[in-house]
Amino acid sequence: MTQFDFGDVWLVGAGPGDPDLLTRKAERLIREATVVFYDALVGEGVLALIPPHVRMEAVGKRSGRHSKDQASIDRLIVEAALSGDKVVRLKGGDPAIFARANEELQACRAEGIRVSICPGITAASAAAADLGVSLTLRGLARKLVFITAHSKNGATLDLDWKSLADQDATLAVYMGKAAAPTVSRKLIEAGLPVDTPVALVENASLGNGTRIVTRLDLLGLTANAALTDKPAIILIGHALGESATSSFCGPPQRLAEGTPAFRCFPEHR
Ligand code: SAH
C-alpha cells in the first residue's frame, strides 16, 4: 500500500493526457494530497480528478513560455512539505523521463523530506499505442533510445549522432519539434537511410492531435508544415514502417501496398 503521510512528497506521473491512462496509485495519491503542484503538460482530464478541497498550483512549464524556474519549484515543494502538507508534484508522462525529477528528489532529500516516485505512461508509449505499432521489432529494432532534442536558447544540439544513427534502434525524440530539421540532417549524415520511417504524434492519447507517418529526409519539412503548438513526439526507425495510420483523429487505415511512405498531411483538418 502507498504510504502518504503529512510532510511527504510524491512525484507522480500523470501520463500522456488521457485520464484513463492514469495509474490507480496516481489517482489515489492526488485524492489524498493537500496540495498538487502541476506542470502545463498535465491533461485537463487528469486535473479534473483532483478533488476541490486540494490546493492546486500551476508551476509551468512549456518551452518558450513564462514559467517558474526549477529552483523556485524545488523551493515550493520543500516549503509545502516542511509546513506539513501532503505534496503531490504532478508531471506529464513519467516523472523519471525528461522531467527534472532529480533536482526535486535532491532538494527534498537535502531537507530530510521523504520523497517517492509514482511512475506514469510516457509519451513514447502513448504515441506507439495511437499509431498501433510496436516500438521494438524482434530481430530488427532491438533497442529503444529515448532522447531529448531540446537545446538551451538555440544552442547546437550536442548529441552523439553516430551512435544514434543505428538501424537496429527505434529513437523516441522528446521536445524535438524545433530541432526536427537538424535531427533529420544529422542522422542522415551519420548514415541512417533517407527513407527510414518516421512518425510524428501530437497530443498522444488524446485523439485530437496530428499523427503523421513520413520518412527521415522529410522530417524537418513535415514538422514545420504540419505540427502545431501541442506537445509532439517524434519516433524514428523501422518499427514505424508498420504503422497503419496517418489520419487526423480518424480510424487507423491500412494503406494499399505500394503507397508511398510519405503521407504527410492529415486528411481531416
Ligand atoms: N515526462 C514526460 C516527458 C516530458 S518532456 C513523459 O514521460 O512523457 C516534454 C515532451 O514530452 C514534449 O515536448 C513532447 O515531446 C513529449 N510529450 C509529452 N506529452 C506528450 C503527448 N501527449 N503527446 C506527444 N508528445 C508528448
mmCIF file of N, CA and C in Angstrom, residues 117-194:
data_model
loop_
_atom_site.group_PDB
_atom_site.id
_atom_site.type_symbol
_atom_site.label_atom_id
_atom_site.label_comp_id
_atom_site.label_asym_id
_atom_site.label_seq_id
_atom_site.Cartn_x
_atom_site.Cartn_y
_atom_site.Cartn_z
ATOM 1 N N ILE A 117 8.468 8.177 -5.903
ATOM 2 C CA ILE A 117 8.030 8.335 -7.299
ATOM 3 C C ILE A 117 6.898 7.366 -7.614
ATOM 4 N N CYS A 118 5.875 7.872 -8.269
ATOM 5 C CA CYS A 118 4.822 7.020 -8.833
ATOM 6 C C CYS A 118 4.948 7.111 -10.348
ATOM 7 N N PRO A 119 5.330 6.026 -11.016
ATOM 8 C CA PRO A 119 5.592 6.125 -12.457
ATOM 9 C C PRO A 119 4.331 6.400 -13.275
ATOM 10 N N GLY A 120 4.549 6.880 -14.488
ATOM 11 C CA GLY A 120 3.417 7.144 -15.382
ATOM 12 C C GLY A 120 3.728 6.649 -16.778
ATOM 13 N N ILE A 121 2.731 6.633 -17.623
ATOM 14 C CA ILE A 121 2.938 6.200 -19.017
ATOM 15 C C ILE A 121 3.588 7.340 -19.781
ATOM 16 N N THR A 122 4.720 7.035 -20.388
ATOM 17 C CA THR A 122 5.474 8.069 -21.086
ATOM 18 C C THR A 122 4.928 8.316 -22.493
ATOM 19 N N ALA A 123 5.243 9.500 -23.030
ATOM 20 C CA ALA A 123 4.703 9.909 -24.338
ATOM 21 C C ALA A 123 5.016 8.897 -25.440
ATOM 22 N N ALA A 124 6.212 8.312 -25.407
ATOM 23 C CA ALA A 124 6.579 7.363 -26.469
ATOM 24 C C ALA A 124 5.626 6.162 -26.487
ATOM 25 N N SER A 125 5.273 5.673 -25.330
ATOM 26 C CA SER A 125 4.355 4.529 -25.255
ATOM 27 C C SER A 125 2.968 4.921 -25.748
ATOM 28 N N ALA A 126 2.540 6.116 -25.361
ATOM 29 C CA ALA A 126 1.214 6.561 -25.787
ATOM 30 C C ALA A 126 1.182 6.773 -27.300
ATOM 31 N N ALA A 127 2.264 7.308 -27.851
ATOM 32 C CA ALA A 127 2.310 7.550 -29.296
ATOM 33 C C ALA A 127 2.288 6.228 -30.053
ATOM 34 N N ALA A 128 3.032 5.244 -29.560
ATOM 35 C CA ALA A 128 3.036 3.923 -30.215
ATOM 36 C C ALA A 128 1.629 3.328 -30.202
ATOM 37 N N ALA A 129 0.944 3.517 -29.099
ATOM 38 C CA ALA A 129 -0.424 2.999 -29.000
ATOM 39 C C ALA A 129 -1.331 3.703 -30.007
ATOM 40 N N ASP A 130 -1.204 5.023 -30.123
ATOM 41 C CA ASP A 130 -2.021 5.765 -31.090
ATOM 42 C C ASP A 130 -1.764 5.290 -32.515
ATOM 43 N N LEU A 131 -0.510 4.965 -32.793
ATOM 44 C CA LEU A 131 -0.141 4.567 -34.155
ATOM 45 C C LEU A 131 -0.432 3.095 -34.413
ATOM 46 N N GLY A 132 -0.640 2.355 -33.343
ATOM 47 C CA GLY A 132 -0.851 0.913 -33.496
ATOM 48 C C GLY A 132 0.412 0.189 -33.896
ATOM 49 N N VAL A 133 1.541 0.592 -33.319
ATOM 50 C CA VAL A 133 2.805 -0.079 -33.633
ATOM 51 C C VAL A 133 3.508 -0.548 -32.370
ATOM 52 N N SER A 134 4.399 -1.491 -32.576
ATOM 53 C CA SER A 134 5.300 -1.902 -31.510
ATOM 54 C C SER A 134 6.575 -1.076 -31.657
ATOM 55 N N LEU A 135 7.109 -0.609 -30.547
ATOM 56 C CA LEU A 135 8.341 0.199 -30.617
ATOM 57 C C LEU A 135 9.571 -0.678 -30.843
ATOM 58 N N THR A 136 9.449 -1.940 -30.552
ATOM 59 C CA THR A 136 10.541 -2.874 -30.800
ATOM 60 C C THR A 136 10.049 -3.921 -31.799
ATOM 61 N N LEU A 137 10.966 -4.431 -32.602
ATOM 62 C CA LEU A 137 10.623 -5.496 -33.548
ATOM 63 C C LEU A 137 11.638 -6.601 -33.348
ATOM 64 N N ARG A 138 11.146 -7.796 -33.226
ATOM 65 C CA ARG A 138 12.043 -8.920 -32.977
ATOM 66 C C ARG A 138 13.082 -9.028 -34.089
ATOM 67 N N GLY A 139 14.344 -8.949 -33.692
ATOM 68 C CA GLY A 139 15.427 -9.097 -34.655
ATOM 69 C C GLY A 139 15.715 -7.845 -35.490
ATOM 70 N N LEU A 140 14.848 -6.863 -35.456
ATOM 71 C CA LEU A 140 15.013 -5.683 -36.329
ATOM 72 C C LEU A 140 15.190 -4.381 -35.565
ATOM 73 N N ALA A 141 14.402 -4.205 -34.548
ATOM 74 C CA ALA A 141 14.526 -2.995 -33.719
ATOM 75 C C ALA A 141 14.705 -3.472 -32.291
ATOM 76 N N ARG A 142 15.962 -3.685 -31.937
ATOM 77 C CA ARG A 142 16.258 -4.341 -30.670
ATOM 78 C C ARG A 142 16.648 -3.365 -29.563
ATOM 79 N N LYS A 143 16.595 -2.105 -29.930
ATOM 80 C CA LYS A 143 16.957 -1.061 -28.966
ATOM 81 C C LYS A 143 15.897 0.009 -29.016
ATOM 82 N N LEU A 144 15.664 0.593 -27.865
ATOM 83 C CA LEU A 144 14.758 1.732 -27.813
ATOM 84 C C LEU A 144 15.516 2.851 -27.117
ATOM 85 N N VAL A 145 15.694 3.949 -27.822
ATOM 86 C CA VAL A 145 16.533 5.024 -27.290
ATOM 87 C C VAL A 145 15.687 6.269 -27.090
ATOM 88 N N PHE A 146 15.633 6.762 -25.875
ATOM 89 C CA PHE A 146 14.881 7.989 -25.582
ATOM 90 C C PHE A 146 15.860 9.155 -25.581
ATOM 91 N N ILE A 147 15.610 10.134 -26.427
ATOM 92 C CA ILE A 147 16.494 11.305 -26.396
ATOM 93 C C ILE A 147 15.659 12.581 -26.320
ATOM 94 N N THR A 148 16.289 13.635 -25.844
ATOM 95 C CA THR A 148 15.650 14.937 -25.951
ATOM 96 C C THR A 148 16.458 15.768 -26.932
ATOM 97 N N ALA A 149 15.735 16.444 -27.815
ATOM 98 C CA ALA A 149 16.405 17.286 -28.803
ATOM 99 C C ALA A 149 16.160 18.747 -28.474
ATOM 100 N N HIS A 150 15.935 19.003 -27.211
ATOM 101 C CA HIS A 150 15.750 20.384 -26.769
ATOM 102 C C HIS A 150 17.121 20.979 -26.518
ATOM 103 N N SER A 151 17.353 22.153 -27.076
ATOM 104 C CA SER A 151 18.646 22.773 -26.779
ATOM 105 C C SER A 151 18.394 24.141 -26.162
ATOM 106 N N LYS A 152 19.239 24.498 -25.228
ATOM 107 C CA LYS A 152 19.048 25.751 -24.496
ATOM 108 C C LYS A 152 19.295 26.946 -25.400
ATOM 109 N N ASN A 153 18.340 27.837 -25.493
ATOM 110 C CA ASN A 153 18.455 29.082 -26.265
ATOM 111 C C ASN A 153 19.044 28.864 -27.660
ATOM 112 N N GLY A 154 18.580 27.828 -28.317
ATOM 113 C CA GLY A 154 19.001 27.602 -29.701
ATOM 114 C C GLY A 154 20.445 27.136 -29.857
ATOM 115 N N ALA A 155 21.084 26.702 -28.777
ATOM 116 C CA ALA A 155 22.470 26.207 -28.884
ATOM 117 C C ALA A 155 22.506 24.960 -29.766
ATOM 118 N N THR A 156 23.680 24.660 -30.325
ATOM 119 C CA THR A 156 23.797 23.490 -31.189
ATOM 120 C C THR A 156 23.469 22.235 -30.381
ATOM 121 N N LEU A 157 22.783 21.310 -31.033
ATOM 122 C CA LEU A 157 22.414 20.068 -30.347
ATOM 123 C C LEU A 157 23.646 19.195 -30.177
ATOM 124 N N ASP A 158 23.963 18.910 -28.948
ATOM 125 C CA ASP A 158 25.173 18.147 -28.685
ATOM 126 C C ASP A 158 24.805 16.676 -28.448
ATOM 127 N N LEU A 159 24.564 15.960 -29.535
ATOM 128 C CA LEU A 159 24.181 14.553 -29.403
ATOM 129 C C LEU A 159 25.178 13.692 -30.163
ATOM 130 N N ASP A 160 25.290 12.445 -29.753
ATOM 131 C CA ASP A 160 26.217 11.529 -30.404
ATOM 132 C C ASP A 160 25.501 10.912 -31.618
ATOM 133 N N TRP A 161 25.499 11.650 -32.720
ATOM 134 C CA TRP A 161 24.712 11.258 -33.895
ATOM 135 C C TRP A 161 25.136 9.899 -34.433
ATOM 136 N N LYS A 162 26.430 9.604 -34.333
ATOM 137 C CA LYS A 162 26.937 8.344 -34.863
ATOM 138 C C LYS A 162 26.272 7.144 -34.174
ATOM 139 N N SER A 163 26.195 7.230 -32.855
ATOM 140 C CA SER A 163 25.587 6.093 -32.159
ATOM 141 C C SER A 163 24.062 6.116 -32.305
ATOM 142 N N LEU A 164 23.487 7.292 -32.514
ATOM 143 C CA LEU A 164 22.023 7.362 -32.682
ATOM 144 C C LEU A 164 21.572 6.850 -34.054
ATOM 145 N N ALA A 165 22.454 6.983 -35.040
ATOM 146 C CA ALA A 165 22.097 6.538 -36.396
ATOM 147 C C ALA A 165 22.264 5.027 -36.485
ATOM 148 N N ASP A 166 21.416 4.329 -35.771
ATOM 149 C CA ASP A 166 21.556 2.889 -35.607
ATOM 150 C C ASP A 166 20.306 2.221 -36.187
ATOM 151 N N GLN A 167 20.474 1.437 -37.225
ATOM 152 C CA GLN A 167 19.308 0.856 -37.901
ATOM 153 C C GLN A 167 18.602 -0.203 -37.067
ATOM 154 N N ASP A 168 19.252 -0.629 -35.993
ATOM 155 C CA ASP A 168 18.622 -1.605 -35.093
ATOM 156 C C ASP A 168 17.794 -0.943 -34.005
ATOM 157 N N ALA A 169 17.749 0.377 -34.039
ATOM 158 C CA ALA A 169 17.117 1.075 -32.911
ATOM 159 C C ALA A 169 15.856 1.808 -33.328
ATOM 160 N N THR A 170 14.981 2.002 -32.355
ATOM 161 C CA THR A 170 13.892 2.961 -32.509
ATOM 162 C C THR A 170 14.267 4.157 -31.642
ATOM 163 N N LEU A 171 14.223 5.335 -32.238
ATOM 164 C CA LEU A 171 14.520 6.549 -31.479
ATOM 165 C C LEU A 171 13.217 7.235 -31.100
ATOM 166 N N ALA A 172 13.118 7.613 -29.858
ATOM 167 C CA ALA A 172 11.977 8.420 -29.418
ATOM 168 C C ALA A 172 12.539 9.786 -29.057
ATOM 169 N N VAL A 173 12.138 10.784 -29.840
ATOM 170 C CA VAL A 173 12.708 12.123 -29.661
ATOM 171 C C VAL A 173 11.699 13.020 -28.951
ATOM 172 N N TYR A 174 12.007 13.360 -27.715
ATOM 173 C CA TYR A 174 11.178 14.258 -26.923
ATOM 174 C C TYR A 174 11.628 15.698 -27.184
ATOM 175 N N MET A 175 10.665 16.616 -27.125
ATOM 176 C CA MET A 175 10.963 18.049 -27.289
ATOM 177 C C MET A 175 11.731 18.292 -28.585
ATOM 178 N N GLY A 176 11.357 17.625 -29.645
ATOM 179 C CA GLY A 176 12.168 17.658 -30.860
ATOM 180 C C GLY A 176 11.601 18.478 -32.005
ATOM 181 N N LYS A 177 10.504 19.177 -31.745
ATOM 182 C CA LYS A 177 9.842 19.867 -32.855
ATOM 183 C C LYS A 177 10.763 20.893 -33.509
ATOM 184 N N ALA A 178 11.314 21.800 -32.707
ATOM 185 C CA ALA A 178 12.141 22.876 -33.280
ATOM 186 C C ALA A 178 13.387 22.307 -33.952
ATOM 187 N N ALA A 179 13.926 21.245 -33.376
ATOM 188 C CA ALA A 179 15.185 20.695 -33.890
ATOM 189 C C ALA A 179 14.970 19.635 -34.967
ATOM 190 N N ALA A 180 13.720 19.421 -35.376
ATOM 191 C CA ALA A 180 13.446 18.327 -36.321
ATOM 192 C C ALA A 180 14.317 18.395 -37.582
ATOM 193 N N PRO A 181 14.486 19.580 -38.205
ATOM 194 C CA PRO A 181 15.327 19.614 -39.410
ATOM 195 C C PRO A 181 16.769 19.185 -39.108
ATOM 196 N N THR A 182 17.285 19.591 -37.953
ATOM 197 C CA THR A 182 18.649 19.212 -37.575
ATOM 198 C C THR A 182 18.735 17.714 -37.314
ATOM 199 N N VAL A 183 17.751 17.182 -36.615
ATOM 200 C CA VAL A 183 17.751 15.748 -36.302
ATOM 201 C C VAL A 183 17.787 14.956 -37.607
ATOM 202 N N SER A 184 16.955 15.362 -38.547
ATOM 203 C CA SER A 184 16.890 14.674 -39.825
ATOM 204 C C SER A 184 18.252 14.729 -40.537
ATOM 205 N N ARG A 185 18.802 15.909 -40.641
ATOM 206 C CA ARG A 185 20.064 16.085 -41.389
ATOM 207 C C ARG A 185 21.206 15.319 -40.726
ATOM 208 N N LYS A 186 21.285 15.455 -39.406
ATOM 209 C CA LYS A 186 22.413 14.828 -38.695
ATOM 210 C C LYS A 186 22.338 13.300 -38.761
ATOM 211 N N LEU A 187 21.132 12.757 -38.651
ATOM 212 C CA LEU A 187 21.008 11.295 -38.688
ATOM 213 C C LEU A 187 21.346 10.763 -40.077
ATOM 214 N N ILE A 188 20.953 11.510 -41.111
ATOM 215 C CA ILE A 188 21.265 11.091 -42.485
ATOM 216 C C ILE A 188 22.776 11.185 -42.716
ATOM 217 N N GLU A 189 23.361 12.287 -42.281
ATOM 218 C CA GLU A 189 24.820 12.442 -42.415
ATOM 219 C C GLU A 189 25.561 11.318 -41.698
ATOM 220 N N ALA A 190 24.977 10.871 -40.574
ATOM 221 C CA ALA A 190 25.641 9.823 -39.794
ATOM 222 C C ALA A 190 25.328 8.422 -40.316
ATOM 223 N N GLY A 191 24.518 8.344 -41.380
ATOM 224 C CA GLY A 191 24.369 7.056 -42.042
ATOM 225 C C GLY A 191 22.998 6.415 -42.042
ATOM 226 N N LEU A 192 21.995 7.034 -41.431
ATOM 227 C CA LEU A 192 20.654 6.418 -41.498
ATOM 228 C C LEU A 192 20.064 6.665 -42.897
ATOM 229 N N PRO A 193 19.448 5.644 -43.496
ATOM 230 C CA PRO A 193 18.860 5.820 -44.826
ATOM 231 C C PRO A 193 17.796 6.919 -44.849
ATOM 232 N N VAL A 194 17.736 7.652 -45.966
ATOM 233 C CA VAL A 194 16.790 8.764 -46.081
ATOM 234 C C VAL A 194 15.337 8.315 -45.977
#
